[in-house]
């Protein structure tokens, strides 16, 4: 009854009021769907952001590891150069020393 009174005061007929109520209900439903969709999109984005963060972290770790390995390679190359100088060689593989028990016994 109060709705009818408000409608009469606003200059609306009962049919116009019902039409507006239906439109309002439709808009509320659309808003709920849009809100749910937005929530899902935000959750998906958060998941993507976390996956990107983890990927970036792994990349940074791999980059740091590669830099460490490169530094170690340079150190080993320097040591190899020193060994070659001591042996009087500048190129080629270093001679290998047999490590078997037979090679350590004197030959007769």
Tab-separated table of C-alpha atoms in Angstrom:
chain	number	residue	atom	x	y	z
A	1	UNK	CA	0.000	0.000	0.000
A	2	UNK	CA	2.865	2.380	0.777
A	3	UNK	CA	4.380	1.577	-2.623
A	4	UNK	CA	1.115	2.517	-4.294
A	5	UNK	CA	1.035	5.780	-2.349
A	6	UNK	CA	4.635	6.566	-3.341
A	7	UNK	CA	3.783	5.730	-6.941
A	8	UNK	CA	0.762	7.998	-6.858
A	9	UNK	CA	2.765	10.829	-5.332
A	10	UNK	CA	5.555	10.377	-7.883
A	11	UNK	CA	3.079	10.457	-10.721
A	12	UNK	CA	3.612	6.818	-11.682
A	13	UNK	CA	0.918	4.315	-12.418
A	14	UNK	CA	0.933	0.833	-10.907
A	15	UNK	CA	2.068	-0.710	-14.207
A	16	UNK	CA	5.020	1.672	-14.455
A	17	UNK	CA	5.987	0.866	-10.871
A	18	UNK	CA	5.915	-2.875	-11.593
A	19	UNK	CA	7.986	-2.300	-14.718
A	20	UNK	CA	10.563	-0.383	-12.687
A	21	UNK	CA	10.629	-3.113	-10.022
A	22	UNK	CA	11.263	-5.770	-12.702
A	23	UNK	CA	14.001	-3.633	-14.211
A	24	UNK	CA	15.519	-3.148	-10.754
A	25	UNK	CA	15.475	-6.915	-10.117
A	26	UNK	CA	17.085	-7.550	-13.520
A	27	UNK	CA	19.783	-4.974	-12.772
A	28	UNK	CA	20.431	-6.475	-9.326
A	29	UNK	CA	20.827	-9.919	-10.913
A	30	UNK	CA	23.190	-8.498	-13.520
A	31	UNK	CA	25.165	-6.754	-10.797
A	32	UNK	CA	25.492	-9.999	-8.795
A	33	UNK	CA	26.718	-11.850	-11.895
A	34	UNK	CA	29.162	-9.068	-12.724
A	35	UNK	CA	30.431	-9.035	-9.138
A	36	UNK	CA	30.966	-12.813	-9.211
A	37	UNK	CA	32.705	-12.558	-12.561
A	38	UNK	CA	34.928	-9.784	-11.247
A	39	UNK	CA	35.794	-11.856	-8.180
A	40	UNK	CA	36.733	-14.809	-10.376
A	41	UNK	CA	38.824	-12.588	-12.637
A	42	UNK	CA	40.611	-11.091	-9.643
A	43	UNK	CA	41.308	-14.559	-8.232
A	44	UNK	CA	42.611	-15.704	-11.604
A	45	UNK	CA	44.780	-12.599	-11.881
A	46	UNK	CA	46.124	-13.182	-8.377
A	47	UNK	CA	47.008	-16.731	-9.390
A	48	UNK	CA	48.722	-15.484	-12.523
A	49	UNK	CA	50.627	-12.860	-10.555
A	50	UNK	CA	51.798	-15.526	-8.091
A	51	UNK	CA	52.842	-17.843	-10.933
A	52	UNK	CA	54.741	-14.955	-12.557
A	53	UNK	CA	56.418	-14.117	-9.250
A	54	UNK	CA	57.532	-17.715	-8.790
A	55	UNK	CA	58.782	-17.882	-12.369
A	56	UNK	CA	60.695	-14.627	-11.934
A	57	UNK	CA	62.209	-15.909	-8.692
A	58	UNK	CA	63.364	-19.112	-10.419
A	59	UNK	CA	64.791	-17.048	-13.283
A	60	UNK	CA	66.714	-14.841	-10.865
A	61	UNK	CA	68.068	-17.904	-9.038
A	62	UNK	CA	69.099	-19.519	-12.333
A	63	UNK	CA	70.757	-16.285	-13.451
A	64	UNK	CA	72.675	-16.044	-10.177
A	65	UNK	CA	73.697	-19.704	-10.473
A	66	UNK	CA	74.879	-19.133	-14.058
A	67	UNK	CA	76.942	-16.145	-12.911
A	68	UNK	CA	78.470	-18.245	-10.117
A	69	UNK	CA	79.311	-21.007	-12.576
A	70	UNK	CA	80.835	-18.499	-14.986
A	71	UNK	CA	83.016	-17.127	-12.188
A	72	UNK	CA	84.060	-20.643	-11.221
A	73	UNK	CA	84.875	-21.442	-14.867
A	74	UNK	CA	87.148	-18.394	-15.076
A	75	UNK	CA	88.896	-19.465	-11.860
A	76	UNK	CA	89.401	-22.995	-13.180
A	77	UNK	CA	90.728	-21.686	-16.496
A	78	UNK	CA	93.258	-19.577	-14.584
A	79	UNK	CA	94.325	-22.599	-12.562
A	80	UNK	CA	94.605	-24.637	-15.760
A	81	UNK	CA	96.822	-21.935	-17.261
A	82	UNK	CA	99.080	-22.027	-14.210
A	83	UNK	CA	99.299	-25.825	-14.400
A	84	UNK	CA	100.170	-25.682	-18.089
A	85	UNK	CA	102.884	-23.111	-17.428
A	86	UNK	CA	104.373	-25.310	-14.734
A	87	UNK	CA	104.368	-28.235	-17.139
A	88	UNK	CA	105.799	-26.101	-19.938
A	89	UNK	CA	102.755	-26.526	-22.134
A	90	UNK	CA	100.452	-23.926	-23.541
A	91	UNK	CA	97.947	-26.056	-25.441
A	92	UNK	CA	96.447	-29.473	-25.543
A	93	UNK	CA	95.102	-31.688	-22.818
A	94	UNK	CA	97.006	-32.164	-19.628
A	95	UNK	CA	98.587	-35.580	-19.172
A	96	UNK	CA	96.546	-37.875	-17.003
A	97	UNK	CA	98.009	-39.951	-14.234
A	98	UNK	CA	96.761	-43.543	-13.937
A	99	UNK	CA	95.144	-44.218	-10.607
A	100	UNK	CA	95.027	-48.019	-10.666
A	101	UNK	CA	97.024	-50.114	-8.190
A	102	UNK	CA	98.951	-51.799	-11.017
A	103	UNK	CA	100.361	-48.493	-12.190
A	104	UNK	CA	101.837	-47.689	-8.787
A	105	UNK	CA	103.976	-50.824	-8.593
A	106	UNK	CA	107.493	-50.662	-10.032
A	107	UNK	CA	108.036	-52.524	-13.286
A	108	UNK	CA	110.504	-55.350	-13.451
